Amino acid sequence: MLILQNLTYIHPNKDLLFDNINLSIHNQKIALIGNNGAGKSTLLRIVAGLLAPSKGLVSADTAPYYVPQHFGQYNALTIAGALQVEEKITALHQILDGHVTEANLAALNDDWTIEERCAQALAHWQLAGFDLTQPMGTLSGGQKTRVFLAGISIHEPEIVLLDEPSNHLDVSGRALLYDLVRSYNGTLLVVSHDRQLLNMLDTVCELNKRGITVYGGNYDFYAEQKQIESNALNQDVKSKEKALRKAKEVERESAERQQKLDARGKKKQEKAGMPTIMMNTMRNNAENSTSRLKGVHAEKLGAISQELTELRSNLPDTDKMRFGFDNSMLHEGKVLVTGEGINYGYDGDLLWKQPLDFQITSGERIALKGANGSGKTTLIRLILGNLEPDSGTIYRAENRAVYIDQDYSLINNSLKVYEQAQSFNVAGLQEHEVKIRLNRFLFTKEYWDKTCDTLSGGEKMRLMLCCLTINQQAPDMIILDEPTNNLDIQNVEILTAAINDYKGTLIVVSHDAYFLKEIGVDKTLVLE
């Protein structure tokens, strides 16, 4: 049993991250989602006992086992140290060497199979032969993730906390992770943007500043409920916009009618030869009446406008954006790249067992798949013309291609946000037009003078999409290299919507099967 009671966290700078979180979990598999900055990782660290809340309590039957998102703090440890078994392994070896002391026996705690279990767990996670004394700093991100995941079968915890566990895993690693999630029988609390993984969990909990909202189903169920909410909100916005137009029309008609009445009254008064003092009194009364009428309408308009502003502020960010990608000028079906028997070598060794034969035509959506080290990036560089093959021939038609890597290196980190947008303004848009585009992609004036190196991954992605729309004509080909890594679900949805607005040729390297399905990939090229 895991119980969170009235949890609140306030940053040292006094900014509130979240407030009054209440949640009770018993043998459930829970997805914890929310926008970047909502505090998901912070909440996991509080539950893990690594961070103290500003207010509230965490109660757990047993200590949770925590798999972090970032591993830099563990680089100085050995694999055994990161797995929290180093003391036991050391005690076991000393006992086997004849040092049978009370301290060693207490440290081992009769866990005589610890070393064997570690070897089996590491082998299961494709780390067979890795020495427990090896420093964590020598491992890749994916290997570090596998080490921590191996700890689950070693320790057999009743409560497991996973923070973006699939971020650094390739296809085979994700398959093992999915098997673990399906077979695990304890309490599982998962932060992830991997929607295939989220669909394996029983319940989705959405975190924001105001608290936590529980949706009783997997991610697809949650998405359906959010769509229903979004449709209702959009309908409310349309109704309120209609009410505002009607109120303005009534105000205009009332003003015109009052003006006519006032003018007619004035003519009658003049014809009747009323004394000036009486005419002035009646004119003042009419003006006061008109003023009161204007005040009533202004108050009503102000109330409707305020309600409309509040409704619009609650719209999902994807509904606020308009991508407006222009179509590629190439006709669909035009051959862009053809490779015949191509291969490439490093240090004299050819990369692919069999030379590659492939063709890319305009309008296709292609997934480029293969294990780590299979040459996906090399093939991308060959397609772009940054490399030439060591064998075979490659034909490239003239086209405009954009390569988008997971670090969004199209963005110049030394530029300010507005300067970055202007660098793509080849059509000569006016300053206010560029700033309108930035606002459309959620970059308000507070962002314009920030340097790009201060932006998060999701913000860089949005700025990059904004720059492509400012560039007026869409590229003929977009190549995406692990584009969803380190993005939260909100920004993955923004990227998905942008890609689905794009009608040119798309080549995508991604381990995210859900994402590939959402963007309509219709062809796969597998490297071995």
PDB file of N, CA and C in Angstrom, residues 17-94:
ATOM      1  N   LEU A  17       4.965  24.243  -6.895  1.00  0.00           N
ATOM      2  CA  LEU A  17       5.015  23.245  -7.963  1.00  0.00           C
ATOM      3  C   LEU A  17       3.703  22.476  -8.029  1.00  0.00           C
ATOM      4  N   PHE A  18       3.268  21.910  -6.915  1.00  0.00           N
ATOM      5  CA  PHE A  18       1.952  21.276  -6.836  1.00  0.00           C
ATOM      6  C   PHE A  18       1.457  21.359  -5.396  1.00  0.00           C
ATOM      7  N   ASP A  19       0.135  21.162  -5.255  1.00  0.00           N
ATOM      8  CA  ASP A  19      -0.465  21.396  -3.947  1.00  0.00           C
ATOM      9  C   ASP A  19      -1.534  20.341  -3.650  1.00  0.00           C
ATOM     10  N   ASN A  20      -1.504  19.862  -2.399  1.00  0.00           N
ATOM     11  CA  ASN A  20      -2.579  19.017  -1.875  1.00  0.00           C
ATOM     12  C   ASN A  20      -2.809  17.755  -2.712  1.00  0.00           C
ATOM     13  N   ILE A  21      -1.742  16.993  -2.928  1.00  0.00           N
ATOM     14  CA  ILE A  21      -1.835  15.739  -3.676  1.00  0.00           C
ATOM     15  C   ILE A  21      -2.280  14.628  -2.727  1.00  0.00           C
ATOM     16  N   ASN A  22      -3.379  13.963  -3.085  1.00  0.00           N
ATOM     17  CA  ASN A  22      -3.880  12.830  -2.306  1.00  0.00           C
ATOM     18  C   ASN A  22      -4.085  11.646  -3.246  1.00  0.00           C
ATOM     19  N   LEU A  23      -3.476  10.519  -2.899  1.00  0.00           N
ATOM     20  CA  LEU A  23      -3.570   9.340  -3.757  1.00  0.00           C
ATOM     21  C   LEU A  23      -3.309   8.098  -2.927  1.00  0.00           C
ATOM     22  N   SER A  24      -4.112   7.061  -3.153  1.00  0.00           N
ATOM     23  CA  SER A  24      -3.936   5.790  -2.461  1.00  0.00           C
ATOM     24  C   SER A  24      -3.803   4.684  -3.513  1.00  0.00           C
ATOM     25  N   ILE A  25      -2.701   3.915  -3.459  1.00  0.00           N
ATOM     26  CA  ILE A  25      -2.429   2.877  -4.461  1.00  0.00           C
ATOM     27  C   ILE A  25      -2.187   1.548  -3.750  1.00  0.00           C
ATOM     28  N   HIS A  26      -2.893   0.525  -4.176  1.00  0.00           N
ATOM     29  CA  HIS A  26      -2.690  -0.809  -3.609  1.00  0.00           C
ATOM     30  C   HIS A  26      -2.685  -1.825  -4.746  1.00  0.00           C
ATOM     31  N   ASN A  27      -1.519  -2.404  -5.004  1.00  0.00           N
ATOM     32  CA  ASN A  27      -1.368  -3.406  -6.062  1.00  0.00           C
ATOM     33  C   ASN A  27      -1.979  -2.938  -7.386  1.00  0.00           C
ATOM     34  N   GLN A  28      -1.689  -1.680  -7.744  1.00  0.00           N
ATOM     35  CA  GLN A  28      -2.167  -1.117  -9.007  1.00  0.00           C
ATOM     36  C   GLN A  28      -0.983  -0.671  -9.854  1.00  0.00           C
ATOM     37  N   LYS A  29      -1.247  -0.572 -11.151  1.00  0.00           N
ATOM     38  CA  LYS A  29      -0.244  -0.048 -12.075  1.00  0.00           C
ATOM     39  C   LYS A  29      -0.737   1.314 -12.547  1.00  0.00           C
ATOM     40  N   ILE A  30      -0.046   2.350 -12.079  1.00  0.00           N
ATOM     41  CA  ILE A  30      -0.507   3.729 -12.247  1.00  0.00           C
ATOM     42  C   ILE A  30       0.431   4.497 -13.188  1.00  0.00           C
ATOM     43  N   ALA A  31      -0.169   5.201 -14.147  1.00  0.00           N
ATOM     44  CA  ALA A  31       0.587   6.125 -15.001  1.00  0.00           C
ATOM     45  C   ALA A  31       0.446   7.528 -14.424  1.00  0.00           C
ATOM     46  N   LEU A  32       1.570   8.202 -14.232  1.00  0.00           N
ATOM     47  CA  LEU A  32       1.571   9.590 -13.764  1.00  0.00           C
ATOM     48  C   LEU A  32       1.988  10.473 -14.930  1.00  0.00           C
ATOM     49  N   ILE A  33       1.052  11.280 -15.433  1.00  0.00           N
ATOM     50  CA  ILE A  33       1.348  12.121 -16.591  1.00  0.00           C
ATOM     51  C   ILE A  33       1.079  13.580 -16.246  1.00  0.00           C
ATOM     52  N   GLY A  34       1.551  14.459 -17.109  1.00  0.00           N
ATOM     53  CA  GLY A  34       1.400  15.897 -16.916  1.00  0.00           C
ATOM     54  C   GLY A  34       2.403  16.618 -17.793  1.00  0.00           C
ATOM     55  N   ASN A  35       2.184  17.894 -18.016  1.00  0.00           N
ATOM     56  CA  ASN A  35       3.088  18.671 -18.860  1.00  0.00           C
ATOM     57  C   ASN A  35       4.463  18.789 -18.230  1.00  0.00           C
ATOM     58  N   ASN A  36       5.471  19.076 -19.073  1.00  0.00           N
ATOM     59  CA  ASN A  36       6.807  19.339 -18.539  1.00  0.00           C
ATOM     60  C   ASN A  36       6.722  20.447 -17.500  1.00  0.00           C
ATOM     61  N   GLY A  37       7.390  20.231 -16.356  1.00  0.00           N
ATOM     62  CA  GLY A  37       7.372  21.227 -15.299  1.00  0.00           C
ATOM     63  C   GLY A  37       6.240  21.054 -14.311  1.00  0.00           C
ATOM     64  N   ALA A  38       5.378  20.045 -14.534  1.00  0.00           N
ATOM     65  CA  ALA A  38       4.256  19.829 -13.609  1.00  0.00           C
ATOM     66  C   ALA A  38       4.723  19.242 -12.279  1.00  0.00           C
ATOM     67  N   GLY A  39       5.909  18.596 -12.283  1.00  0.00           N
ATOM     68  CA  GLY A  39       6.446  18.063 -11.035  1.00  0.00           C
ATOM     69  C   GLY A  39       6.396  16.548 -10.918  1.00  0.00           C
ATOM     70  N   LYS A  40       6.277  15.848 -12.041  1.00  0.00           N
ATOM     71  CA  LYS A  40       6.159  14.385 -12.007  1.00  0.00           C
ATOM     72  C   LYS A  40       7.400  13.737 -11.401  1.00  0.00           C
ATOM     73  N   SER A  41       8.583  14.116 -11.894  1.00  0.00           N
ATOM     74  CA  SER A  41       9.831  13.534 -11.379  1.00  0.00           C
ATOM     75  C   SER A  41      10.055  13.926  -9.922  1.00  0.00           C
ATOM     76  N   THR A  42       9.694  15.164  -9.588  1.00  0.00           N
ATOM     77  CA  THR A  42       9.822  15.612  -8.187  1.00  0.00           C
ATOM     78  C   THR A  42       8.936  14.774  -7.279  1.00  0.00           C
ATOM     79  N   LEU A  43       7.712  14.510  -7.715  1.00  0.00           N
ATOM     80  CA  LEU A  43       6.794  13.693  -6.913  1.00  0.00           C
ATOM     81  C   LEU A  43       7.350  12.282  -6.726  1.00  0.00           C
ATOM     82  N   LEU A  44       7.921  11.712  -7.784  1.00  0.00           N
ATOM     83  CA  LEU A  44       8.518  10.373  -7.658  1.00  0.00           C
ATOM     84  C   LEU A  44       9.666  10.378  -6.656  1.00  0.00           C
ATOM     85  N   ARG A  45      10.489  11.415  -6.689  1.00  0.00           N
ATOM     86  CA  ARG A  45      11.624  11.501  -5.766  1.00  0.00           C
ATOM     87  C   ARG A  45      11.151  11.654  -4.317  1.00  0.00           C
ATOM     88  N   ILE A  46      10.028  12.355  -4.125  1.00  0.00           N
ATOM     89  CA  ILE A  46       9.451  12.472  -2.776  1.00  0.00           C
ATOM     90  C   ILE A  46       8.960  11.105  -2.308  1.00  0.00           C
ATOM     91  N   VAL A  47       8.264  10.378  -3.185  1.00  0.00           N
ATOM     92  CA  VAL A  47       7.769   9.043  -2.839  1.00  0.00           C
ATOM     93  C   VAL A  47       8.932   8.097  -2.562  1.00  0.00           C
ATOM     94  N   ALA A  48      10.031   8.266  -3.303  1.00  0.00           N
ATOM     95  CA  ALA A  48      11.203   7.413  -3.114  1.00  0.00           C
ATOM     96  C   ALA A  48      11.975   7.759  -1.838  1.00  0.00           C
ATOM     97  N   GLY A  49      11.633   8.874  -1.205  1.00  0.00           N
ATOM     98  CA  GLY A  49      12.325   9.278   0.017  1.00  0.00           C
ATOM     99  C   GLY A  49      13.598  10.054  -0.229  1.00  0.00           C
ATOM    100  N   LEU A  50      13.803  10.510  -1.469  1.00  0.00           N
ATOM    101  CA  LEU A  50      15.015  11.252  -1.824  1.00  0.00           C
ATOM    102  C   LEU A  50      14.848  12.752  -1.678  1.00  0.00           C
ATOM    103  N   LEU A  51      13.607  13.202  -1.465  1.00  0.00           N
ATOM    104  CA  LEU A  51      13.315  14.622  -1.366  1.00  0.00           C
ATOM    105  C   LEU A  51      12.179  14.803  -0.363  1.00  0.00           C
ATOM    106  N   ALA A  52      12.295  15.805   0.475  1.00  0.00           N
ATOM    107  CA  ALA A  52      11.260  16.058   1.488  1.00  0.00           C
ATOM    108  C   ALA A  52      10.181  16.975   0.906  1.00  0.00           C
ATOM    109  N   PRO A  53       8.898  16.661   1.145  1.00  0.00           N
ATOM    110  CA  PRO A  53       7.841  17.556   0.677  1.00  0.00           C
ATOM    111  C   PRO A  53       7.788  18.813   1.538  1.00  0.00           C
ATOM    112  N   SER A  54       7.213  19.877   0.994  1.00  0.00           N
ATOM    113  CA  SER A  54       7.015  21.088   1.789  1.00  0.00           C
ATOM    114  C   SER A  54       5.925  20.879   2.824  1.00  0.00           C
ATOM    115  N   LYS A  55       4.985  19.998   2.499  1.00  0.00           N
ATOM    116  CA  LYS A  55       3.886  19.680   3.409  1.00  0.00           C
ATOM    117  C   LYS A  55       3.332  18.322   3.020  1.00  0.00           C
ATOM    118  N   GLY A  56       2.780  17.601   3.978  1.00  0.00           N
ATOM    119  CA  GLY A  56       2.135  16.330   3.685  1.00  0.00           C
ATOM    120  C   GLY A  56       2.994  15.128   4.045  1.00  0.00           C
ATOM    121  N   LEU A  57       2.437  13.932   3.838  1.00  0.00           N
ATOM    122  CA  LEU A  57       3.091  12.686   4.241  1.00  0.00           C
ATOM    123  C   LEU A  57       3.015  11.643   3.129  1.00  0.00           C
ATOM    124  N   VAL A  58       4.028  10.758   3.116  1.00  0.00           N
ATOM    125  CA  VAL A  58       4.021   9.575   2.253  1.00  0.00           C
ATOM    126  C   VAL A  58       4.085   8.355   3.166  1.00  0.00           C
ATOM    127  N   SER A  59       3.136   7.448   3.002  1.00  0.00           N
ATOM    128  CA  SER A  59       3.119   6.215   3.793  1.00  0.00           C
ATOM    129  C   SER A  59       3.232   5.031   2.844  1.00  0.00           C
ATOM    130  N   ALA A  60       4.158   4.114   3.150  1.00  0.00           N
ATOM    131  CA  ALA A  60       4.332   2.925   2.318  1.00  0.00           C
ATOM    132  C   ALA A  60       4.627   1.727   3.203  1.00  0.00           C
ATOM    133  N   ASP A  61       4.079   0.567   2.810  1.00  0.00           N
ATOM    134  CA  ASP A  61       4.310  -0.656   3.585  1.00  0.00           C
ATOM    135  C   ASP A  61       5.782  -1.058   3.555  1.00  0.00           C
ATOM    136  N   THR A  62       6.429  -0.844   2.399  1.00  0.00           N
ATOM    137  CA  THR A  62       7.853  -1.164   2.246  1.00  0.00           C
ATOM    138  C   THR A  62       8.527  -0.044   1.478  1.00  0.00           C
ATOM    139  N   ALA A  63       9.842  -0.009   1.514  1.00  0.00           N
ATOM    140  CA  ALA A  63      10.584   1.028   0.787  1.00  0.00           C
ATOM    141  C   ALA A  63      10.437   0.810  -0.720  1.00  0.00           C
ATOM    142  N   PRO A  64      10.057   1.852  -1.467  1.00  0.00           N
ATOM    143  CA  PRO A  64       9.922   1.707  -2.921  1.00  0.00           C
ATOM    144  C   PRO A  64      11.281   1.513  -3.596  1.00  0.00           C
ATOM    145  N   TYR A  65      11.284   0.840  -4.735  1.00  0.00           N
ATOM    146  CA  TYR A  65      12.486   0.716  -5.570  1.00  0.00           C
ATOM    147  C   TYR A  65      12.347   1.735  -6.696  1.00  0.00           C
ATOM    148  N   TYR A  66      13.371   2.565  -6.877  1.00  0.00           N
ATOM    149  CA  TYR A  66      13.288   3.735  -7.755  1.00  0.00           C
ATOM    150  C   TYR A  66      14.241   3.608  -8.934  1.00  0.00           C
ATOM    151  N   VAL A  67      13.704   3.719 -10.161  1.00  0.00           N
ATOM    152  CA  VAL A  67      14.517   3.757 -11.381  1.00  0.00           C
ATOM    153  C   VAL A  67      14.482   5.194 -11.901  1.00  0.00           C
ATOM    154  N   PRO A  68      15.589   5.946 -11.785  1.00  0.00           N
ATOM    155  CA  PRO A  68      15.578   7.376 -12.137  1.00  0.00           C
ATOM    156  C   PRO A  68      15.589   7.609 -13.641  1.00  0.00           C
ATOM    157  N   GLN A  69      15.332   8.850 -14.025  1.00  0.00           N
ATOM    158  CA  GLN A  69      15.403   9.244 -15.434  1.00  0.00           C
ATOM    159  C   GLN A  69      16.828   9.624 -15.816  1.00  0.00           C
ATOM    160  N   HIS A  70      17.543  10.250 -14.893  1.00  0.00           N
ATOM    161  CA  HIS A  70      18.917  10.695 -15.137  1.00  0.00           C
ATOM    162  C   HIS A  70      19.862   9.946 -14.198  1.00  0.00           C
ATOM    163  N   PHE A  71      21.079   9.678 -14.689  1.00  0.00           N
ATOM    164  CA  PHE A  71      21.974   8.779 -13.956  1.00  0.00           C
ATOM    165  C   PHE A  71      23.327   9.392 -13.611  1.00  0.00           C
ATOM    166  N   GLY A  72      23.508  10.689 -13.882  1.00  0.00           N
ATOM    167  CA  GLY A  72      24.813  11.307 -13.670  1.00  0.00           C
ATOM    168  C   GLY A  72      25.332  11.159 -12.256  1.00  0.00           C
ATOM    169  N   GLN A  73      24.421  11.181 -11.278  1.00  0.00           N
ATOM    170  CA  GLN A  73      24.837  11.100  -9.875  1.00  0.00           C
ATOM    171  C   GLN A  73      25.364   9.720  -9.504  1.00  0.00           C
ATOM    172  N   TYR A  74      25.164   8.738 -10.404  1.00  0.00           N
ATOM    173  CA  TYR A  74      25.617   7.372 -10.113  1.00  0.00           C
ATOM    174  C   TYR A  74      26.911   7.014 -10.841  1.00  0.00           C
ATOM    175  N   ASN A  75      27.459   7.944 -11.621  1.00  0.00           N
ATOM    176  CA  ASN A  75      28.623   7.623 -12.461  1.00  0.00           C
ATOM    177  C   ASN A  75      29.827   7.155 -11.666  1.00  0.00           C
ATOM    178  N   ALA A  76      29.988   7.662 -10.438  1.00  0.00           N
ATOM    179  CA  ALA A  76      31.157   7.301  -9.629  1.00  0.00           C
ATOM    180  C   ALA A  76      30.982   5.942  -8.942  1.00  0.00           C
ATOM    181  N   LEU A  77      29.771   5.395  -8.978  1.00  0.00           N
ATOM    182  CA  LEU A  77      29.514   4.100  -8.347  1.00  0.00           C
ATOM    183  C   LEU A  77      29.826   2.956  -9.295  1.00  0.00           C
ATOM    184  N   THR A  78      30.035   1.781  -8.707  1.00  0.00           N
ATOM    185  CA  THR A  78      30.121   0.570  -9.521  1.00  0.00           C
ATOM    186  C   THR A  78      28.702   0.096  -9.829  1.00  0.00           C
ATOM    187  N   ILE A  79      28.589  -0.895 -10.726  1.00  0.00           N
ATOM    188  CA  ILE A  79      27.269  -1.479 -10.998  1.00  0.00           C
ATOM    189  C   ILE A  79      26.681  -2.039  -9.704  1.00  0.00           C
ATOM    190  N   ALA A  80      27.507  -2.710  -8.912  1.00  0.00           N
ATOM    191  CA  ALA A  80      27.044  -3.263  -7.626  1.00  0.00           C
ATOM    192  C   ALA A  80      26.571  -2.152  -6.700  1.00  0.00           C
ATOM    193  N   GLY A  81      27.283  -1.022  -6.698  1.00  0.00           N
ATOM    194  CA  GLY A  81      26.893   0.102  -5.849  1.00  0.00           C
ATOM    195  C   GLY A  81      25.560   0.685  -6.268  1.00  0.00           C
ATOM    196  N   ALA A  82      25.357   0.852  -7.590  1.00  0.00           N
ATOM    197  CA  ALA A  82      24.097   1.378  -8.094  1.00  0.00           C
ATOM    198  C   ALA A  82      22.945   0.428  -7.787  1.00  0.00           C
ATOM    199  N   LEU A  83      23.243  -0.882  -7.792  1.00  0.00           N
ATOM    200  CA  LEU A  83      22.221  -1.885  -7.488  1.00  0.00           C
ATOM    201  C   LEU A  83      22.019  -2.090  -5.988  1.00  0.00           C
ATOM    202  N   GLN A  84      22.789  -1.380  -5.186  1.00  0.00           N
ATOM    203  CA  GLN A  84      22.703  -1.460  -3.717  1.00  0.00           C
ATOM    204  C   GLN A  84      22.997  -2.881  -3.201  1.00  0.00           C
ATOM    205  N   VAL A  85      23.962  -3.552  -3.865  1.00  0.00           N
ATOM    206  CA  VAL A  85      24.349  -4.904  -3.417  1.00  0.00           C
ATOM    207  C   VAL A  85      25.845  -4.989  -3.129  1.00  0.00           C
ATOM    208  N   GLU A  86      26.539  -3.850  -3.198  1.00  0.00           N
ATOM    209  CA  GLU A  86      27.994  -3.877  -3.080  1.00  0.00           C
ATOM    210  C   GLU A  86      28.443  -4.423  -1.729  1.00  0.00           C
ATOM    211  N   GLU A  87      27.751  -4.024  -0.671  1.00  0.00           N
ATOM    212  CA  GLU A  87      28.140  -4.494   0.666  1.00  0.00           C
ATOM    213  C   GLU A  87      27.964  -6.010   0.768  1.00  0.00           C
ATOM    214  N   LYS A  88      26.883  -6.524   0.235  1.00  0.00           N
ATOM    215  CA  LYS A  88      26.647  -7.974   0.276  1.00  0.00           C
ATOM    216  C   LYS A  88      27.682  -8.732  -0.555  1.00  0.00           C
ATOM    217  N   ILE A  89      27.977  -8.232  -1.744  1.00  0.00           N
ATOM    218  CA  ILE A  89      28.948  -8.902  -2.626  1.00  0.00           C
ATOM    219  C   ILE A  89      30.325  -8.923  -1.962  1.00  0.00           C
ATOM    220  N   THR A  90      30.704  -7.789  -1.364  1.00  0.00           N
ATOM    221  CA  THR A  90      32.006  -7.718  -0.680  1.00  0.00           C
ATOM    222  C   THR A  90      32.057  -8.712   0.485  1.00  0.00           C
ATOM    223  N   ALA A  91      30.972  -8.752   1.274  1.00  0.00           N
ATOM    224  CA  ALA A  91      30.916  -9.674   2.422  1.00  0.00           C
ATOM    225  C   ALA A  91      30.981 -11.126   1.944  1.00  0.00           C
ATOM    226  N   LEU A  92      30.273 -11.436   0.849  1.00  0.00           N
ATOM    227  CA  LEU A  92      30.276 -12.804   0.319  1.00  0.00           C
ATOM    228  C   LEU A  92      31.691 -13.218  -0.077  1.00  0.00           C
ATOM    229  N   HIS A  93      32.392 -12.344  -0.811  1.00  0.00           N
ATOM    230  CA  HIS A  93      33.750 -12.681  -1.248  1.00  0.00           C
ATOM    231  C   HIS A  93      34.703 -12.844  -0.060  1.00  0.00           C
ATOM    232  N   GLN A  94      34.540 -12.013   0.941  1.00  0.00           N
ATOM    233  CA  GLN A  94      35.417 -12.128   2.119  1.00  0.00           C
ATOM    234  C   GLN A  94      35.136 -13.423   2.880  1.00  0.00           C
TER     235      GLN A  94
END
